[in-house]
mmCIF file of C-alpha atoms in Angstrom:
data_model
loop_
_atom_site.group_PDB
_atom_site.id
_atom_site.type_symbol
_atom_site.label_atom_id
_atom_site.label_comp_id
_atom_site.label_asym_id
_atom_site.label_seq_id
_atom_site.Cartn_x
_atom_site.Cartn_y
_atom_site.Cartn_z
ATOM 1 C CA UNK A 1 -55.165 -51.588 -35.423
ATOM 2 C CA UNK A 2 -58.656 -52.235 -34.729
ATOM 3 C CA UNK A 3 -61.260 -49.378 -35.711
ATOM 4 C CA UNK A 4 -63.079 -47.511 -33.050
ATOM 5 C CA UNK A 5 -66.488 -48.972 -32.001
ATOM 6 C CA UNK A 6 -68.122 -45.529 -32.409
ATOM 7 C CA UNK A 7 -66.307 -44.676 -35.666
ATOM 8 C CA UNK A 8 -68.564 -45.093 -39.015
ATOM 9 C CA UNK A 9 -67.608 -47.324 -41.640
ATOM 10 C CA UNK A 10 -68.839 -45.411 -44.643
ATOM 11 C CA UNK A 11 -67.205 -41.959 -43.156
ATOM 12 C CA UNK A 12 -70.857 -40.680 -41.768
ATOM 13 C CA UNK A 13 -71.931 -40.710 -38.452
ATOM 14 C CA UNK A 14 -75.683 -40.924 -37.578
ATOM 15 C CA UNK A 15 -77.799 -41.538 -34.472
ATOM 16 C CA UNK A 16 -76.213 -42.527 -31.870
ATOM 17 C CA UNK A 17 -72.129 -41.974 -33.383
ATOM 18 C CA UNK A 18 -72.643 -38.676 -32.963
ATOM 19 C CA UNK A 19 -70.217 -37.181 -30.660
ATOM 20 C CA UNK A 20 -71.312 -33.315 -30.333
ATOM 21 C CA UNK A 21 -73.340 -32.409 -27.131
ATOM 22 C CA UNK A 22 -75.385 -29.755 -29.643
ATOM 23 C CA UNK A 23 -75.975 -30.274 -33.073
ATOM 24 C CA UNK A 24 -77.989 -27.884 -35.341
ATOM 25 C CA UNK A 25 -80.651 -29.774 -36.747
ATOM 26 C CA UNK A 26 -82.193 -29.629 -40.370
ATOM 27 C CA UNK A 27 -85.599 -31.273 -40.919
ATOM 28 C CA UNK A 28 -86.475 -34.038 -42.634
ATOM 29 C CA UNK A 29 -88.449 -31.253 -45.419
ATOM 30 C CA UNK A 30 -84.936 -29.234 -45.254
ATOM 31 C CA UNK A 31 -86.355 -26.060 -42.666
ATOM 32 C CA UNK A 32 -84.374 -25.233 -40.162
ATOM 33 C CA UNK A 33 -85.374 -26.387 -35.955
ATOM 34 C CA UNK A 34 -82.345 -24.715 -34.795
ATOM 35 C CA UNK A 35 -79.708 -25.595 -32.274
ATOM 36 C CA UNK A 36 -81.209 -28.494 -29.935
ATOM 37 C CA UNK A 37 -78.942 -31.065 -27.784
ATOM 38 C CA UNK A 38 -78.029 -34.084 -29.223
ATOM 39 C CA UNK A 39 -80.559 -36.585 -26.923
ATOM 40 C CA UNK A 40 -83.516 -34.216 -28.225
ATOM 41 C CA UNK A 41 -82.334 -34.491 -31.892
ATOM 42 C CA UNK A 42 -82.189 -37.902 -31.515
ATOM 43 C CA UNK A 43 -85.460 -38.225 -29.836
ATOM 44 C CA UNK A 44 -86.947 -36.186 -32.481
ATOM 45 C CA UNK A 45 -85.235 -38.351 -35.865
ATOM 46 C CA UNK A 46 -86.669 -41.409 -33.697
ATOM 47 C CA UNK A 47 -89.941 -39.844 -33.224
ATOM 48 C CA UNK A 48 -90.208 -39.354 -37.249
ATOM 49 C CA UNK A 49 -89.243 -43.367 -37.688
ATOM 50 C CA UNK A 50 -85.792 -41.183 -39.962
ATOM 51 C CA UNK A 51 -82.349 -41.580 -38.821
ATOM 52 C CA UNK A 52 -79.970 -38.319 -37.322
ATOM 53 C CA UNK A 53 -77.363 -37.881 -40.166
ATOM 54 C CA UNK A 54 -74.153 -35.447 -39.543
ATOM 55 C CA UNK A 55 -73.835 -33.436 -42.717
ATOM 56 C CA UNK A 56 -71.342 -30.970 -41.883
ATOM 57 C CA UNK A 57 -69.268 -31.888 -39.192
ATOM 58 C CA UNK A 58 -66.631 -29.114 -38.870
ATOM 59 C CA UNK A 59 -69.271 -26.661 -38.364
ATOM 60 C CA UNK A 60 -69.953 -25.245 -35.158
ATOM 61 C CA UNK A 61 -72.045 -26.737 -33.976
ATOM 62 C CA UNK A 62 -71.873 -29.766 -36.284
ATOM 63 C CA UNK A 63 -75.032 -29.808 -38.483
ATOM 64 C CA UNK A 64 -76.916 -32.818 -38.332
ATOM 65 C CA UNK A 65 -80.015 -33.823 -40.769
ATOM 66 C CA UNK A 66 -82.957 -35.901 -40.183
ATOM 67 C CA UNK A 67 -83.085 -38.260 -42.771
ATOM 68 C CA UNK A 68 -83.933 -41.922 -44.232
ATOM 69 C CA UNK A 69 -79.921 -43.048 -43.784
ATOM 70 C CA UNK A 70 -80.893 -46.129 -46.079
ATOM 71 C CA UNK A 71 -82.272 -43.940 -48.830
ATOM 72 C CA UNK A 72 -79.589 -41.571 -48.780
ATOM 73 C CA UNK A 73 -76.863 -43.938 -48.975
ATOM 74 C CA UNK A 74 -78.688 -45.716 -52.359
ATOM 75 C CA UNK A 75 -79.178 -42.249 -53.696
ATOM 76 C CA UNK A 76 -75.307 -41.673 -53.236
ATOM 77 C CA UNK A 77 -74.584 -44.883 -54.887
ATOM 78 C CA UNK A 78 -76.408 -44.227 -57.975
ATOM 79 C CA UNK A 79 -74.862 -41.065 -58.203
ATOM 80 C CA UNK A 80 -71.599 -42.792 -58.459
ATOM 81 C CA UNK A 81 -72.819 -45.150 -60.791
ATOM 82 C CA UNK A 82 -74.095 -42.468 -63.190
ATOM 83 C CA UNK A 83 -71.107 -40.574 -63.141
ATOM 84 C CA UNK A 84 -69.081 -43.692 -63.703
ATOM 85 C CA UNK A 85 -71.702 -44.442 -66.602
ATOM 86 C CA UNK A 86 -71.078 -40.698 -68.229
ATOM 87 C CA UNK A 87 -67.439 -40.983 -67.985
ATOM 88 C CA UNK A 88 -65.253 -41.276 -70.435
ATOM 89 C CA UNK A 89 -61.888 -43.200 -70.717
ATOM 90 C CA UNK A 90 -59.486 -41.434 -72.999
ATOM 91 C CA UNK A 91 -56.756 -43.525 -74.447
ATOM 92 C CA UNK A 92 -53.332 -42.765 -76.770
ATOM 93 C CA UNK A 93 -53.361 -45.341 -79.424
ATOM 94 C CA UNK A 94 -49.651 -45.344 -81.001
ATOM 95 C CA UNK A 95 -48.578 -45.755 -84.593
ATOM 96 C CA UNK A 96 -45.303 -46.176 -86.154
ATOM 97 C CA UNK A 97 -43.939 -45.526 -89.428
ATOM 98 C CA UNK A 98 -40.424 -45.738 -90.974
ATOM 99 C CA UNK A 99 -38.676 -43.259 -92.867
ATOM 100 C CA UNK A 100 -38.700 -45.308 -95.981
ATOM 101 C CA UNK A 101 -43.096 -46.220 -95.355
ATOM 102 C CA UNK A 102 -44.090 -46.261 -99.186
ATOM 103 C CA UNK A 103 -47.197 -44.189 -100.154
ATOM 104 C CA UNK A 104 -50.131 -46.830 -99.668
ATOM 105 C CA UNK A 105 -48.815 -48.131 -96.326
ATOM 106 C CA UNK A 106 -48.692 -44.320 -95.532
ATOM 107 C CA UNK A 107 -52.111 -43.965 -96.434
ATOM 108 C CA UNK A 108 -53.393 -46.926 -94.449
ATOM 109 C CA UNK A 109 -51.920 -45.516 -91.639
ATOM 110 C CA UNK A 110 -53.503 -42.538 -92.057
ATOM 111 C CA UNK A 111 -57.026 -43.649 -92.149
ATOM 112 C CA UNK A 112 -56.009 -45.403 -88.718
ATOM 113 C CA UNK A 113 -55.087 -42.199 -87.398
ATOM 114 C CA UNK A 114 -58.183 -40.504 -88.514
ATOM 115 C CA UNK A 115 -60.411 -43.198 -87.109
ATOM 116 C CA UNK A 116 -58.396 -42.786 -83.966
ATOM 117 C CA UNK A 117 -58.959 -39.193 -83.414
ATOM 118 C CA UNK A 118 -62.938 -39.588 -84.948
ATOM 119 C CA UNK A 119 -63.347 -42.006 -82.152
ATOM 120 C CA UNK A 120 -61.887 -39.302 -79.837
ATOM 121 C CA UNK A 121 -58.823 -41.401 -79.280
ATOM 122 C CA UNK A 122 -55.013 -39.227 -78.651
ATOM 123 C CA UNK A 123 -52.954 -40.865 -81.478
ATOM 124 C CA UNK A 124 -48.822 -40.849 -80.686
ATOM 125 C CA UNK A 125 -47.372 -41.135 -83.952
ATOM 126 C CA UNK A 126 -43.632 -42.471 -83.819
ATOM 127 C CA UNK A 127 -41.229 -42.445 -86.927
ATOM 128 C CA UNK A 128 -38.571 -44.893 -85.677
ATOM 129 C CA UNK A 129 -35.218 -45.301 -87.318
ATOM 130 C CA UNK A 130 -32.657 -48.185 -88.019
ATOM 131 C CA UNK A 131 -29.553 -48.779 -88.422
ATOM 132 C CA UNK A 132 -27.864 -45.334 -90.905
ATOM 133 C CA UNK A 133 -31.566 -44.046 -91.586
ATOM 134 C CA UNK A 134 -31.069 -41.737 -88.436
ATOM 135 C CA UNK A 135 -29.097 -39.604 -90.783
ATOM 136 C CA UNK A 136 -32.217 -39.031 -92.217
ATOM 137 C CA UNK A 137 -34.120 -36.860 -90.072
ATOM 138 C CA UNK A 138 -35.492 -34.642 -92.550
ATOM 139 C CA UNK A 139 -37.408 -37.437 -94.018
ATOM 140 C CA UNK A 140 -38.905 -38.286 -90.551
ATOM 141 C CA UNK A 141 -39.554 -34.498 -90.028
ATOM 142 C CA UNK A 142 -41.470 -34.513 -93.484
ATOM 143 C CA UNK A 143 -43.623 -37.507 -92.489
ATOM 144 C CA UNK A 144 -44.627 -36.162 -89.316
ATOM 145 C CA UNK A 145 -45.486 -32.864 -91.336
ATOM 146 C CA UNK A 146 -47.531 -34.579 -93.803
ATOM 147 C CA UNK A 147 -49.470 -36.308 -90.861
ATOM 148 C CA UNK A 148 -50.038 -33.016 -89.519
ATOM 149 C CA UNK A 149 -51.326 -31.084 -92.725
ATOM 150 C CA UNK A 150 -53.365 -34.493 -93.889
ATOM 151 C CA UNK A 151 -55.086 -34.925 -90.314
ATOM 152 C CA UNK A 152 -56.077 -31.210 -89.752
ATOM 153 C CA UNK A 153 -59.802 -31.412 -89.990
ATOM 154 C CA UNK A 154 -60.104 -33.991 -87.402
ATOM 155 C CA UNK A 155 -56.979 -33.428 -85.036
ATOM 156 C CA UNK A 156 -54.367 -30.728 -83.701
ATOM 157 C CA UNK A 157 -50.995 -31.371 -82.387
ATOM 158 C CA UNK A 158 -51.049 -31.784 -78.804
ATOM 159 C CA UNK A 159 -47.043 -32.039 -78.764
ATOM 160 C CA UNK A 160 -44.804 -31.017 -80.879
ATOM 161 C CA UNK A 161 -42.791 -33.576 -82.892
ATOM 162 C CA UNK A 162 -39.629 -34.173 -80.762
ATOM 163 C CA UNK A 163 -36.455 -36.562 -81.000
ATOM 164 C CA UNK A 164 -35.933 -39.174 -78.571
ATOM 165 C CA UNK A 165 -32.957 -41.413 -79.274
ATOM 166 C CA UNK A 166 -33.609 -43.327 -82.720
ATOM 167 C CA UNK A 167 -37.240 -42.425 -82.518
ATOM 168 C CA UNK A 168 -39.311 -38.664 -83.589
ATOM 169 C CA UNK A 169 -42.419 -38.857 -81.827
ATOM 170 C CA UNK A 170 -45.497 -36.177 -81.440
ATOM 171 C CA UNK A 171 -49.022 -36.483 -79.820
ATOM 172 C CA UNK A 172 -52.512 -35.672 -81.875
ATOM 173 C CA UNK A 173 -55.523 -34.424 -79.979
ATOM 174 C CA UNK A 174 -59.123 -34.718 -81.116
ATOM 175 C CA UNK A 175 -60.844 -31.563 -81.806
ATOM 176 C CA UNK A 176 -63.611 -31.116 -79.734
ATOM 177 C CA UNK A 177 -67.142 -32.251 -80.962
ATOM 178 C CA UNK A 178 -69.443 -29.871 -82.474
ATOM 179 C CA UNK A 179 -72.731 -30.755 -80.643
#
């Protein structure tokens, strides 16, 4: 399906894709002219050397601005890019322990998770099981616990510690930033 010959490409219509017979018209300084046809709004845009830009059109009548198109549409894209800039991508970074992790390899893993969460980073942290350990859960509980108590000046628990199968899992949050 081919796209209509009057239809924009970027989703605004200007000059002569207008479709309205009257468009209210906003200068190129932002004051109001008022409610003109659409042939004298062009002829005035035209007039100015700007372009006849629809800014609102469900209104009634649609509102139309005169305008530098060009400029507009590199304003809009540097708006996008500066949001996209200021943005920021949060990810869950997992680690696993065992019910049996020894006390160093604990605390190795801890320092991960509190870089994690520094960084502003969600940190999953799974206790996985094997084999008879799963009648163990108390030990897994007690990890997870310990994780808890030894993160809680950098982190909060987002979720709970829950069972899944041979796994316990729960999700640490960042605290937000003092500024």
């Amino acid at each position: 399906m081919r796209p209509r010959r009057d239809a924009p490409q970027d989703g605004v219509r200007r000059n002569d894709q207008i479709r309205a017979r009257e468009v209210r018209v906003i200068g190129a300084e932002g004051e109001q002219i008022g409610i003109l046809p659409k042939m004298e709004a062009l002829a005035l845009a035209r007039e100015a050397g700007l372009d006849l830009v629809e800014v609102a059109a469900t209104a009634e009548p649609p509102v139309c601005r005169i305008m530098d198109f060009g400029k507009f549409r590199y304003e809009q894209q540097q708006k996008k890019k500066e949001a996209k800039r200021n943005q920021s991508v949060v990810q869950i970074k997992e680690i696993k322990v065992r019910p049996k992790t020894d006390d160093h390899d604990y605390e190795t893993k801890l320092r991960h998770i509190r870089r994690f969460l520094e960084d502003g980073d969600r940190c999953k942290v799974t206790v996985f099981f094997r084999g008879r350990e799963i009648v163990h859960k108390d030990r897994g509980h007690s990890i997870l616990d310990r994780v808890i108590e030894d993160t809680r000046d950098v982190g909060k628990v987002e979720q709970e510690p829950s069972a899944e199968g041979r796994t316990l899992q729960m999700l640490l949050m960042p605290l937000p930033r003092k500024s």
